Amino acid sequence: MKIAYARLGLFLFLLLLGTAEARAEDGYELWLRYHRVADETLRAHYWAVLNDVDVAGDSPTMAAVRDELRRGLHGLLGTEPPNLPTTSQKGVLVAGTPASSATVASLHLGAALDAVGSEGYLLQTAEVAGRRVTVVAANTDVGVLYGVFHLLRLIQTHQPLDDINLAEAPKIRHRMLNHWDNLDRTVERGYAGFSLWDWHKLPDYRDPRYTDYARANASLGLNGTVLTNVNANALVLTPMYLEKAAALADVFRPYGLRVYLTARFSAPIEIGGLETADPLDPAVQAWWQAKADEIYRSIPDFGGFLVKANSEGQPGPQDYGRNHAEGANMLADALAPHGGLVMWRAFVYSAEEPEDRAKQAYNEFVPLDGTFRDNVLVQVKNGPIDFQPREPFHPLFGAMPETPLMMEFQITKEYLGQGTHLAYLAPMWKEVLDADTYASGEGSTVAEVIDGSLHGYAHTGMAGVSNIGTDRNWTGSLFDQANWYAFGRLAWDHTISSEEIAENWIRMTFTNDPAFVAPVKQMMLESHEAVVNYMTPLGLHHLMATGHHYGPGPWVDDLPRADWNPVYYHRADTLGLGFNRTATGSDAVSQYFSPLDEMYGSLEKVPEKYLLWFHHVPWDYAMPSGRTLWAELVHRYSRGAAQVRQMQESWAGLEGMIDDERYAQVAAFLAMQAKEARWWRDASLAYFQTFSHRPIPDGYAPPEHSLAYYLSLNFPYAPGH
Ligand code: GCW
């Protein structure tokens, strides 16, 4: 079926879709849930404004635009206008670029379009020949696609389409998902089934789900995806797998989504038959150059390599006495002729080094500032340890003015309740993005570092470790969809509030009913703090059980490396609790710019949320609340557990407002979360009490079981490991 590029009446435009199949409410649609606008007046308004649809251009991307509009408008508006009298003035929707659409060209949007760049768009109400026109205009087809998703969002969230005047452009250039997906389809830290990539059936079978994945990412403006785990397998660089990756790239291309792969540093040995992977060896360099040429022959717009090197056992340049820049630059040189990038991770900490793990990446990378090639970005986790429920921002942000630093967030909730707990992560990410590094005096936020405005980086990026898998609802838990959604929205524009993102998501995913939206938004906004409270309050960190990281394990002290043990991080003893990172301890505070070094280093001035991150604090220390540290700890753990019970109650009050299927799954998961929050609280307090030797204060329940009971729990097959 070929759609004419000329103007079509909405009725005709939608008719060409055919009949929509009824779908069960299983979460598959994500936030792209285009269900009928029930309010007839509003629907009549949309019918009037969008009475004709004029989508110009015949590229695959414009075909995707037409497909999405048809799907969206068909679902939201139905095939026939409501029985209400619509306004006499019928409008037209025009979507295109000045090159593809005569109407767009006639509007002379030059300067405004210049300002939104190659991926941005304008969404405007205009008048052409006396007729109201709603214009989605961009410089490129993918910009048009992003704009159309925005328009659909306005309708999904029931915004009227009068006098729109929006200009949108991404603040960050490389907006990436990182899949920690293995070639055998297991997913490291994945809690939503197996990998979406069915390598065995690729390239011949292109699961339609790949297209829906691309649609979802494009709806957020994500433009890159790393298909494979950073704990990399060199096989993905062999011809057989490159052909498979190329098939995925073909599916994703119309949606503006580029494919990247992880490069195992020792690949020249493993699949190239060389004796070494030394980055300064000419044969090694030639091998990577030939490999890059080969990749670009099948994936002409290949994005580049993401690399984890000399970290947790992965091979790297240090195996040959070379530094991270020498390793990254060698790969960068191979990719440069093709315009490819290297995203080199800064998540390194050495097995031999006795230094505080929180300090090691900074020590390793700051001296290399300015020595990386132009097509290298250094990818830094949000905090200096490892995706904990709360960490202060990583001190590398602001400390490498000559090297583009990109942000790595973890969307999958390895340390925040994994596949079931409701934890909306936008507030956690915003806390980091909005943190002031003081790198160039007051007002130098982490966001300004990574969006390039502070140091003028040529490349800017944000990566999110994916939480997506084969589960029908994509993310295992429905509320984990909100984290994929929030990551994408923040990668596009880090200034949007957590609240606005949550509100959009709830309306698009569930319903616009304010009686549902308000309490659910409240739950979401408080959920991250609840997790911090029942797992790691007051700056505690890395207390999860070994390996799978499921459940509490603050007592673990027998792992081969000191810094894999929770006891390394909490340092509980009879005197107190917490890691002394002040000048009398590891002096990690000195890696922060003034006045943060002094603030974090002072017991009086350190923000309470980071107290035990930076200080070893006596059990009877008087907290701002008037409680002792011990009593405050009991209070926080108890509050976290209570917050979850509160969420459960709020949700119970919403029964009947959405479909039973999704309601029931959330209710069941909240019940699990309540049980596990209590487990976290009780196990942690039972354990810390063996050091504090103080009673549980009046009014707080004692742990339900003995410490021995919690120690005996064992989950050999917890997922994601
Ligand atoms: O968070 C830790 C995880 C590892 C992961 C590592 C990393 C991919 O426990 O599973 O490995 O970080 O980020 O490299």
XYZ file of C-alpha atoms and ligand atoms in Angstrom:
735
model
C 0.000 0.000 0.000
C 1.440 3.313 -1.041
C 0.372 6.483 0.645
C 0.149 9.560 -1.487
C 2.383 12.295 -0.251
C -0.232 14.846 -1.030
C -2.734 16.047 1.488
C -5.233 13.472 2.675
C -8.308 13.918 4.805
C -7.817 12.498 8.272
C -10.632 10.074 7.636
C -8.977 8.707 4.534
C -5.549 8.792 6.120
C -6.767 6.628 8.972
C -8.811 4.348 6.802
C -5.630 3.166 5.153
C -4.506 1.669 8.433
C -7.087 -1.065 8.277
C -8.744 -2.366 11.391
C -6.908 -2.153 14.662
C -6.608 -5.432 16.528
C -7.708 -5.499 20.098
C -4.752 -5.831 22.433
C -4.594 -7.013 26.004
C -3.361 -4.551 28.595
C -0.070 -6.276 29.195
C 2.176 -3.228 29.106
C 3.599 -4.009 25.682
C 2.538 -0.645 24.298
C 4.674 1.206 26.844
C 3.963 4.940 26.894
C 3.009 4.762 23.231
C -0.448 3.699 24.285
C -2.740 5.402 21.855
C -6.140 4.806 23.397
C -9.189 6.806 22.424
C -9.526 10.306 23.908
C -12.747 9.815 25.822
C -13.659 13.480 26.198
C -15.770 14.132 23.096
C -15.267 17.876 23.100
C -11.529 17.468 23.196
C -11.661 14.811 20.516
C -13.764 17.098 18.339
C -11.120 19.761 18.815
C -8.394 17.405 17.595
C -10.507 16.346 14.621
C -10.967 19.985 13.694
C -7.344 20.988 14.068
C -5.962 17.911 12.319
C -8.626 17.593 9.698
C -6.142 17.007 6.895
C -2.782 15.337 7.170
C 0.020 16.360 4.858
C 3.263 14.467 5.367
C 5.823 15.080 2.672
C 8.931 13.098 1.849
C 9.531 9.520 0.818
C 12.481 8.376 2.937
C 12.157 5.360 5.236
C 12.082 7.834 8.127
C 9.140 9.670 6.619
C 7.425 6.330 6.135
C 7.932 5.791 9.867
C 6.452 9.239 10.509
C 3.342 8.383 8.515
C 3.077 5.004 10.182
C 3.296 6.499 13.657
C 0.800 9.233 12.902
C -1.634 6.743 11.519
C -1.296 4.464 14.490
C -1.440 7.345 16.954
C -4.310 9.288 15.443
C -6.293 6.173 14.709
C -5.996 5.061 18.291
C -6.480 8.427 19.924
C -9.127 9.921 17.670
C -10.883 6.943 16.146
C -11.878 6.657 12.507
C -14.843 8.971 12.641
C -15.279 12.380 14.196
C -17.468 12.498 17.288
C -21.064 13.484 16.863
C -20.443 16.977 18.148
C -20.409 19.947 15.855
C -16.735 20.566 15.196
C -15.504 24.087 14.573
C -16.170 25.405 11.123
C -12.488 26.169 10.571
C -10.801 22.887 9.754
C -7.052 22.747 10.091
C -4.299 20.750 8.509
C -1.314 18.978 10.024
C 1.851 19.485 8.012
C 5.017 17.563 8.803
C 8.240 17.824 6.862
C 11.450 19.664 6.121
C 11.796 22.758 3.931
C 13.265 20.442 1.312
C 10.475 17.908 1.342
C 7.428 20.045 2.040
C 6.349 23.052 0.011
C 4.181 24.229 2.900
C 7.063 24.091 5.345
C 9.271 25.912 2.832
C 6.608 28.583 2.357
C 6.691 29.407 6.072
C 10.272 30.703 5.854
C 11.321 29.249 9.174
C 15.027 29.708 8.376
C 16.461 31.219 11.546
C 14.183 29.256 13.864
C 15.095 26.035 12.104
C 18.789 26.862 12.181
C 18.536 27.185 15.933
C 17.220 23.652 16.429
C 20.016 21.933 14.518
C 19.999 18.556 12.869
C 17.794 16.698 15.339
C 15.550 19.428 16.732
C 12.129 20.501 15.507
C 9.559 23.244 15.587
C 5.970 22.592 16.526
C 3.869 25.586 15.635
C 0.427 26.790 14.842
C 0.494 28.903 11.703
C -1.856 30.210 9.058
C -1.439 29.425 5.395
C -3.876 30.839 2.877
C -6.349 31.602 5.616
C -6.275 28.093 6.968
C -4.981 26.940 10.335
C -1.905 24.770 9.969
C -0.213 22.771 12.705
C 3.362 22.418 11.543
C 5.980 19.932 12.558
C 9.086 21.244 10.851
C 12.703 20.181 11.082
C 15.901 20.246 9.113
C 16.023 16.484 8.851
C 13.504 13.698 8.594
C 14.477 12.340 11.976
C 13.803 15.778 13.458
C 10.312 15.543 11.958
C 9.880 12.110 13.536
C 10.843 13.451 16.972
C 8.429 16.347 16.490
C 5.592 14.031 15.539
C 6.168 11.999 18.691
C 5.933 15.256 20.617
C 2.653 16.122 18.921
C 1.261 12.689 19.755
C 2.361 13.158 23.356
C 0.391 16.390 23.537
C -2.721 14.536 22.399
C -2.046 11.564 24.677
C -1.801 13.912 27.631
C -4.913 15.800 26.482
C -3.287 19.154 25.756
C -5.256 21.416 23.432
C -3.531 22.221 20.151
C -4.278 25.939 19.980
C -1.455 28.362 19.393
C 1.420 25.994 19.898
C 4.838 27.483 19.556
C 7.558 25.067 20.567
C 11.187 24.768 19.554
C 13.047 21.711 20.781
C 16.659 20.650 20.357
C 18.598 18.054 22.322
C 21.079 19.389 24.864
C 23.226 16.290 24.500
C 24.432 14.848 21.230
C 24.892 11.133 21.917
C 21.893 9.795 23.792
C 22.566 6.154 24.323
C 21.269 2.931 25.727
C 23.928 0.468 26.851
C 22.726 -3.108 26.746
C 24.657 -5.475 28.961
C 23.413 -8.275 26.701
C 25.455 -11.385 26.049
C 25.526 -13.369 22.816
C 23.842 -16.320 24.568
C 20.959 -13.909 25.326
C 21.526 -13.726 29.049
C 21.580 -10.154 30.314
C 24.015 -9.042 32.979
C 21.946 -7.288 35.652
C 18.849 -7.918 33.562
C 15.573 -8.555 35.350
C 13.196 -8.603 32.387
C 13.889 -11.933 30.769
C 16.439 -12.509 28.054
C 18.091 -10.253 25.527
C 15.846 -8.835 22.847
C 18.479 -9.662 20.241
C 17.778 -13.090 18.890
C 21.293 -13.573 17.528
C 20.649 -17.113 16.415
C 17.807 -16.146 14.071
C 19.435 -12.946 12.880
C 19.996 -11.723 10.229
C 17.237 -13.644 8.453
C 14.478 -13.133 10.971
C 13.869 -9.535 11.992
C 11.490 -9.746 14.899
C 8.860 -6.973 14.590
C 9.713 -6.201 18.160
C 12.951 -4.604 16.992
C 10.860 -1.962 15.246
C 8.790 -1.326 18.349
C 12.010 -0.990 20.337
C 13.244 1.608 17.856
C 9.909 3.448 17.972
C 10.049 3.632 21.756
C 13.575 5.013 21.714
C 12.808 7.493 18.958
C 9.792 8.718 20.894
C 12.276 9.861 23.554
C 14.930 11.090 21.150
C 17.468 8.370 21.996
C 19.834 8.046 19.037
C 22.340 5.317 19.887
C 22.309 1.790 21.210
C 25.213 -0.385 22.273
C 23.984 -3.888 21.561
C 26.408 -5.887 23.684
C 27.729 -6.212 27.221
C 30.748 -4.183 28.310
C 32.066 -7.452 29.695
C 32.627 -8.148 26.065
C 32.798 -11.156 23.808
C 35.149 -10.708 20.851
C 32.941 -12.941 18.701
C 30.562 -10.079 18.024
C 33.310 -8.624 15.843
C 33.468 -11.691 13.603
C 31.786 -11.612 10.163
C 28.944 -13.867 11.234
C 27.881 -11.552 14.045
C 28.563 -8.349 12.163
C 26.017 -9.440 9.591
C 23.498 -9.870 12.407
C 24.323 -6.501 13.916
C 23.938 -4.962 10.459
C 20.416 -6.362 10.217
C 19.508 -4.667 13.485
C 21.104 -1.450 12.273
C 18.917 -1.617 9.151
C 15.777 -1.884 11.268
C 16.829 0.949 13.567
C 18.138 3.369 10.929
C 14.824 4.969 9.923
C 14.301 5.802 13.597
C 17.572 7.677 13.911
C 19.039 4.991 16.146
C 22.671 4.087 15.511
C 24.252 0.827 16.466
C 27.444 0.589 18.540
C 29.283 -2.494 19.776
C 31.522 -3.253 22.702
C 35.111 -3.959 21.723
C 37.023 -6.532 23.710
C 40.535 -5.220 23.947
C 42.087 -8.626 23.421
C 40.086 -9.310 20.240
C 43.212 -9.183 18.025
C 44.454 -12.238 19.914
C 41.145 -14.038 20.322
C 39.742 -13.665 16.833
C 42.667 -12.124 14.945
C 45.354 -14.706 15.573
C 47.870 -12.128 16.812
C 50.148 -12.760 19.750
C 49.490 -9.441 21.412
C 46.872 -6.707 21.779
C 49.459 -4.044 22.650
C 47.970 -0.782 21.366
C 51.371 0.478 20.242
C 52.093 -2.611 18.142
C 51.667 -1.761 14.423
C 50.153 -5.166 13.662
C 47.528 -4.599 16.347
C 46.767 -1.143 15.003
C 46.470 -2.517 11.476
C 44.144 -5.258 12.699
C 41.746 -2.769 14.298
C 41.867 -0.539 11.233
C 40.945 -3.431 8.991
C 38.222 -4.431 11.445
C 36.795 -0.912 11.410
C 36.828 -0.882 7.595
C 35.029 -4.215 7.584
C 32.369 -3.024 10.043
C 31.661 0.131 8.069
C 31.241 -1.860 4.891
C 28.161 -3.522 6.388
C 27.043 -0.752 8.793
C 27.868 2.534 7.063
C 26.565 4.624 9.962
C 28.096 2.456 12.695
C 28.429 4.584 15.843
C 31.613 3.167 17.316
C 32.940 1.194 20.269
C 32.154 1.197 23.956
C 35.063 -0.218 25.954
C 35.519 -1.533 29.466
C 39.248 -2.077 29.856
C 41.422 -3.007 32.804
C 38.391 -3.174 35.001
C 37.072 -6.187 36.879
C 39.241 -8.594 34.915
C 38.650 -7.189 31.426
C 41.759 -6.973 29.259
C 43.177 -3.558 28.468
C 46.190 -1.466 27.533
C 47.678 -1.731 31.021
C 48.300 -5.415 30.338
C 51.073 -4.073 28.071
C 52.237 -1.227 30.272
C 50.210 1.337 28.288
C 47.719 3.765 29.746
C 44.014 4.233 29.078
C 44.594 7.060 26.595
C 46.985 4.936 24.538
C 44.392 2.193 24.405
C 41.480 4.476 23.571
C 43.429 6.439 20.974
C 44.461 3.347 19.076
C 40.791 2.381 18.632
C 39.870 6.007 17.941
C 42.397 6.155 15.110
C 40.858 3.072 13.539
C 37.357 4.585 13.677
C 38.208 8.197 12.841
C 38.285 7.843 9.041
C 34.681 6.615 9.258
C 33.475 9.183 11.768
C 33.169 6.626 14.581
C 33.519 7.274 18.298
C 35.163 5.529 21.215
C 33.318 5.623 24.510
C 35.951 4.582 27.013
C 34.679 3.754 30.486
C 36.256 5.248 33.589
C 34.891 2.506 35.842
C 38.269 1.207 36.915
C 39.657 0.107 40.223
C 42.653 -2.069 40.650
C 42.905 -5.415 42.363
C 46.274 -4.638 43.924
C 45.780 -1.000 44.860
C 45.163 -0.439 48.587
C 43.737 3.038 47.820
C 40.081 3.821 48.621
C 38.134 2.517 45.634
C 36.177 5.785 45.470
C 39.406 7.603 44.570
C 40.897 5.337 41.972
C 39.192 6.413 38.727
C 40.035 10.034 39.411
C 43.644 9.201 40.147
C 43.884 7.184 36.973
C 42.169 9.549 34.554
C 42.851 13.137 35.643
C 46.532 12.927 34.671
C 45.420 11.830 31.180
C 43.271 14.911 30.593
C 43.983 16.380 27.169
C 45.712 13.288 25.834
C 42.685 11.630 24.239
C 41.844 11.887 20.523
C 38.954 14.132 19.474
C 36.666 11.186 18.832
C 37.012 9.734 22.341
C 34.538 10.314 25.140
C 35.300 9.083 28.635
C 32.164 7.525 30.105
C 31.854 8.078 33.846
C 29.334 6.523 36.219
C 27.269 9.054 38.143
C 29.037 8.290 41.414
C 32.543 7.166 42.374
C 31.627 3.654 43.542
C 28.950 1.857 41.581
C 25.325 2.865 40.954
C 24.407 2.806 44.617
C 20.950 3.997 45.732
C 22.665 7.248 46.597
C 26.173 8.481 45.862
C 27.662 11.937 45.743
C 28.542 12.864 42.143
C 31.730 11.443 40.688
C 34.643 13.840 41.323
C 35.831 13.367 37.730
C 32.977 15.650 36.612
C 34.571 19.044 36.280
C 38.096 17.722 36.692
C 38.794 16.935 33.026
C 38.181 20.151 31.085
C 40.068 18.900 28.013
C 38.303 15.561 27.699
C 34.633 15.079 26.872
C 33.124 13.239 29.812
C 29.827 11.506 29.272
C 27.428 10.352 31.941
C 26.635 6.710 32.606
C 23.457 6.069 34.571
C 22.105 2.629 35.359
C 18.464 2.254 34.379
C 18.325 -1.398 35.364
C 17.933 -1.466 39.144
C 20.833 -3.706 40.134
C 21.108 -2.003 43.505
C 17.609 -0.562 43.845
C 15.294 -3.500 44.209
C 15.972 -5.157 40.848
C 12.919 -6.461 39.018
C 10.140 -5.701 41.460
C 10.647 -2.653 43.663
C 8.991 0.553 42.597
C 11.801 3.094 42.453
C 11.441 6.022 40.071
C 14.972 7.100 39.310
C 14.566 10.554 37.759
C 15.002 12.311 41.150
C 18.234 10.390 41.754
C 19.597 11.308 38.319
C 18.506 14.919 38.673
C 20.241 15.126 42.044
C 23.506 14.289 40.288
C 22.891 16.423 37.194
C 21.981 19.437 39.297
C 24.911 19.034 41.711
C 27.347 21.932 41.655
C 30.912 20.787 41.008
C 32.369 24.292 41.571
C 34.808 23.410 38.778
C 34.695 27.008 37.530
C 33.346 28.578 40.651
C 29.778 28.439 41.877
C 27.205 27.325 39.330
C 29.189 24.695 37.422
C 26.785 21.818 37.567
C 27.421 18.263 36.494
C 24.811 18.805 33.759
C 26.843 21.710 32.401
C 29.927 19.544 32.364
C 28.309 16.782 30.375
C 26.272 18.980 28.023
C 29.526 20.667 27.071
C 28.510 24.174 28.092
C 31.156 24.380 30.815
C 34.230 23.201 28.966
C 33.121 23.450 25.333
C 33.340 19.730 24.663
C 33.002 18.845 20.974
C 31.150 15.640 21.799
C 28.595 15.220 24.545
C 26.861 12.090 25.700
C 24.649 10.361 28.200
C 24.308 6.594 28.478
C 21.793 4.530 30.395
C 22.366 0.859 31.176
C 19.231 -0.701 29.748
C 16.547 -2.480 31.742
C 14.925 -3.995 28.662
C 14.383 -7.669 27.947
C 12.009 -10.170 26.377
C 9.320 -9.829 29.040
C 6.085 -8.887 27.355
C 6.076 -5.533 29.162
C 9.753 -4.987 28.183
C 11.097 -4.083 31.622
C 9.724 -6.788 33.917
C 7.885 -4.336 36.093
C 5.520 -1.706 34.691
C 7.022 1.059 36.766
C 10.463 0.245 35.430
C 9.175 1.459 32.064
C 9.113 4.886 33.673
C 12.871 4.713 34.191
C 13.566 3.968 30.524
C 11.213 6.816 29.703
C 12.753 9.247 32.210
C 16.278 8.452 31.105
C 15.405 9.233 27.501
C 13.646 12.475 28.332
C 16.561 13.648 30.507
C 19.129 12.711 27.885
C 17.274 15.033 25.528
C 16.725 17.796 28.064
C 18.205 17.521 31.537
C 16.291 20.578 32.729
C 12.858 18.904 32.690
C 11.644 18.195 36.205
C 11.187 14.694 37.585
C 7.633 15.671 38.298
C 6.803 16.658 34.745
C 8.368 13.486 33.375
C 6.410 11.348 35.840
C 3.188 13.130 35.028
C 3.656 12.695 31.268
C 4.513 9.053 31.713
C 1.526 8.263 33.936
C -0.906 9.976 31.574
C 0.526 8.239 28.524
C 0.848 4.851 30.175
C -2.263 4.617 32.330
C -4.849 7.366 32.277
C -5.320 11.128 32.350
C -7.737 10.861 35.280
C -6.385 13.344 37.861
C -7.625 11.125 40.688
C -5.138 8.529 39.474
C -2.362 10.789 38.230
C -1.852 12.751 41.455
C -1.392 9.873 43.935
C 0.708 7.826 41.516
C 2.968 10.771 40.840
C 3.354 11.221 44.578
C 4.314 7.562 44.984
C 6.859 7.806 42.216
C 8.460 10.977 43.510
C 8.935 9.526 46.988
C 9.941 6.061 45.932
C 13.676 6.583 45.470
C 14.075 8.097 48.925
C 12.139 5.162 50.357
C 14.639 2.722 48.835
C 17.561 4.744 50.181
C 15.952 4.626 53.614
C 15.321 0.904 53.788
C 18.607 -0.131 52.119
C 21.356 2.402 52.677
C 20.307 5.477 54.695
C 22.548 8.398 55.648
C 25.261 7.726 53.070
C 25.743 3.997 53.647
C 26.531 2.083 50.468
C 27.316 -1.276 48.899
C 25.645 -3.403 51.571
C 23.966 -5.780 49.115
C 24.461 -9.530 49.177
C 27.340 -10.949 47.197
C 27.275 -11.554 43.461
C 23.626 -11.142 42.560
C 23.260 -8.119 44.859
C 19.753 -9.239 45.819
C 18.864 -8.414 49.410
C 20.966 -7.283 52.351
C 24.472 -8.574 53.062
C 26.167 -5.955 55.278
C 27.958 -8.755 57.131
C 29.826 -10.107 54.094
C 33.579 -10.004 54.817
C 35.109 -13.020 53.116
C 35.464 -12.012 49.468
C 38.955 -12.123 47.984
C 39.150 -8.388 47.350
C 38.744 -5.994 50.257
C 36.573 -3.618 48.233
C 34.079 -6.270 47.216
C 33.045 -6.702 50.854
C 30.258 -4.621 52.393
C 32.286 -4.373 55.625
C 34.860 -2.376 53.632
C 32.221 0.272 52.990
C 30.351 0.614 56.285
C 33.297 0.110 58.668
C 31.020 -0.549 61.640
C 32.815 -1.027 64.942
C 32.018 -0.486 68.592
C 32.795 3.227 68.223
C 30.582 4.015 65.284
C 29.677 3.643 61.643
C 30.782 4.983 58.248
C 33.794 5.386 55.957
C 36.221 8.130 56.955
C 37.031 9.816 53.662
C 38.227 13.036 55.281
C 41.870 14.101 55.543
C 42.284 11.832 58.571
C 40.966 8.922 56.509
C 41.257 8.180 52.792
C 41.027 11.896 51.949
C 38.654 11.279 49.037
C 37.167 14.678 49.893
C 40.268 16.289 48.424
C 39.161 15.189 44.947
C 36.299 17.693 45.086
C 36.668 21.381 44.285
C 36.523 23.956 47.028
C 34.290 24.537 48.933
C 32.932 20.986 48.550
C 36.124 19.408 49.875
C 35.773 21.377 53.045
C 32.009 20.895 53.271
C 32.154 17.129 52.751
C 35.129 16.908 55.076
C 33.346 18.596 57.944
C 31.157 16.548 60.243
C 29.046 19.619 60.906
C 28.651 20.766 57.316
C 28.383 17.544 55.336
C 24.851 17.066 53.966
C 23.168 14.452 56.122
C 22.451 12.266 53.095
C 26.224 11.779 52.614
C 27.178 11.600 56.298
C 28.369 7.983 56.457
C 29.840 8.163 52.961
C 32.441 10.620 54.194
C 32.626 10.127 57.958
C 33.023 7.472 60.598
C 30.483 8.706 63.126
C 30.107 7.724 66.817
C 26.933 5.816 67.681
C 25.866 8.518 70.129
C 26.605 11.435 67.804
C 23.779 13.978 68.059
C 22.015 14.248 64.712
C 20.125 17.397 63.608
C 16.884 15.585 64.491
C 18.020 15.388 68.117
C 18.348 11.614 67.874
C 21.634 9.789 68.293
C 23.159 8.265 65.171
C 21.960 4.833 66.261
C 18.408 6.047 66.889
C 18.432 7.930 63.587
C 19.533 4.799 61.760
C 16.669 2.847 63.297
C 14.342 5.688 62.397
C 15.451 5.843 58.762
C 15.261 2.113 58.199
C 11.809 2.062 59.764
C 10.655 5.019 57.742
C 11.738 3.351 54.499
C 9.704 0.253 55.319
C 6.730 2.442 56.300
C 6.965 4.436 53.069
C 6.521 1.246 51.075
C 3.471 0.254 53.105
C 2.134 3.714 52.363
C 2.682 3.199 48.622
C 0.838 -0.095 48.883
C -2.130 1.634 50.495
C -2.181 4.400 47.920
C -2.196 1.861 45.137
C -4.967 -0.154 46.783
C -7.113 2.976 46.676
C -6.790 3.100 42.895
C -8.279 -0.292 42.142
C -10.799 -0.099 39.307
C -9.351 3.094 37.849
C -7.185 1.188 35.381
C -7.336 -2.283 33.874
C -7.252 -5.172 36.328
C -4.261 -6.795 34.675
C -1.789 -3.998 35.231
C -3.346 -3.040 38.551
C -2.802 -6.552 39.889
C 0.814 -6.825 38.816
C 1.727 -3.573 40.511
C -0.174 -4.570 43.658
C 1.676 -7.888 43.827
C 5.047 -6.263 43.290
C 4.354 -3.647 45.966
C 3.530 -6.447 48.388
C 6.897 -8.038 47.599
C 8.601 -4.710 48.043
C 6.946 -4.188 51.424
C 8.124 -7.610 52.556
C 11.641 -7.016 51.270
C 11.880 -3.504 52.717
C 11.067 -4.997 56.094
C 13.700 -7.682 55.487
C 16.302 -5.037 54.622
C 15.423 -3.029 57.706
C 15.390 -5.922 60.102
C 18.504 -7.663 58.813
C 20.502 -4.434 58.729
C 19.476 -3.342 62.202
C 20.037 -6.805 63.677
C 23.535 -6.728 62.231
C 24.499 -3.147 63.127
C 23.176 -3.694 66.625
C 26.002 -6.166 67.223
C 28.333 -3.143 66.992
C 26.220 -0.386 68.513
C 25.249 -2.498 71.529
C 22.279 -0.231 71.961
C 18.622 -1.186 72.234
C 16.046 -0.532 69.538
C 14.473 2.745 70.754
C 10.932 2.729 72.127
C 8.218 2.853 69.562
C 10.153 0.925 66.924
C 9.608 -2.749 66.251
C 12.504 -5.088 66.980
C 13.772 -7.159 64.035
C 11.354 -9.952 63.261
C 14.048 -12.642 63.278
C 17.487 -13.258 64.729
C 20.601 -12.177 62.883
C 21.446 -15.856 62.422
C 18.233 -16.267 60.450
C 19.117 -13.438 58.057
C 22.615 -14.811 57.665
C 21.202 -18.182 56.711
C 19.209 -16.891 53.742
C 20.669 -17.886 50.434
C 19.542 -17.187 46.856
C 21.806 -19.088 44.501
C 19.617 -18.441 41.460
C 18.684 -14.801 41.932
C 18.454 -13.350 38.443
C 20.726 -11.019 36.563
C 24.083 -12.368 37.623
O 27.764 -2.527 38.710
C 28.790 -3.415 38.417
C 28.089 -4.677 38.070
C 28.768 -5.493 37.010
C 29.119 -4.589 35.858
C 30.087 -3.524 36.354
C 30.416 -2.513 35.271
C 29.120 -5.044 33.519
O 27.899 -5.426 39.245
O 27.867 -6.496 36.629
O 29.675 -5.289 34.776
O 29.504 -2.797 37.397
O 29.776 -1.472 35.240
O 31.299 -2.757 34.472
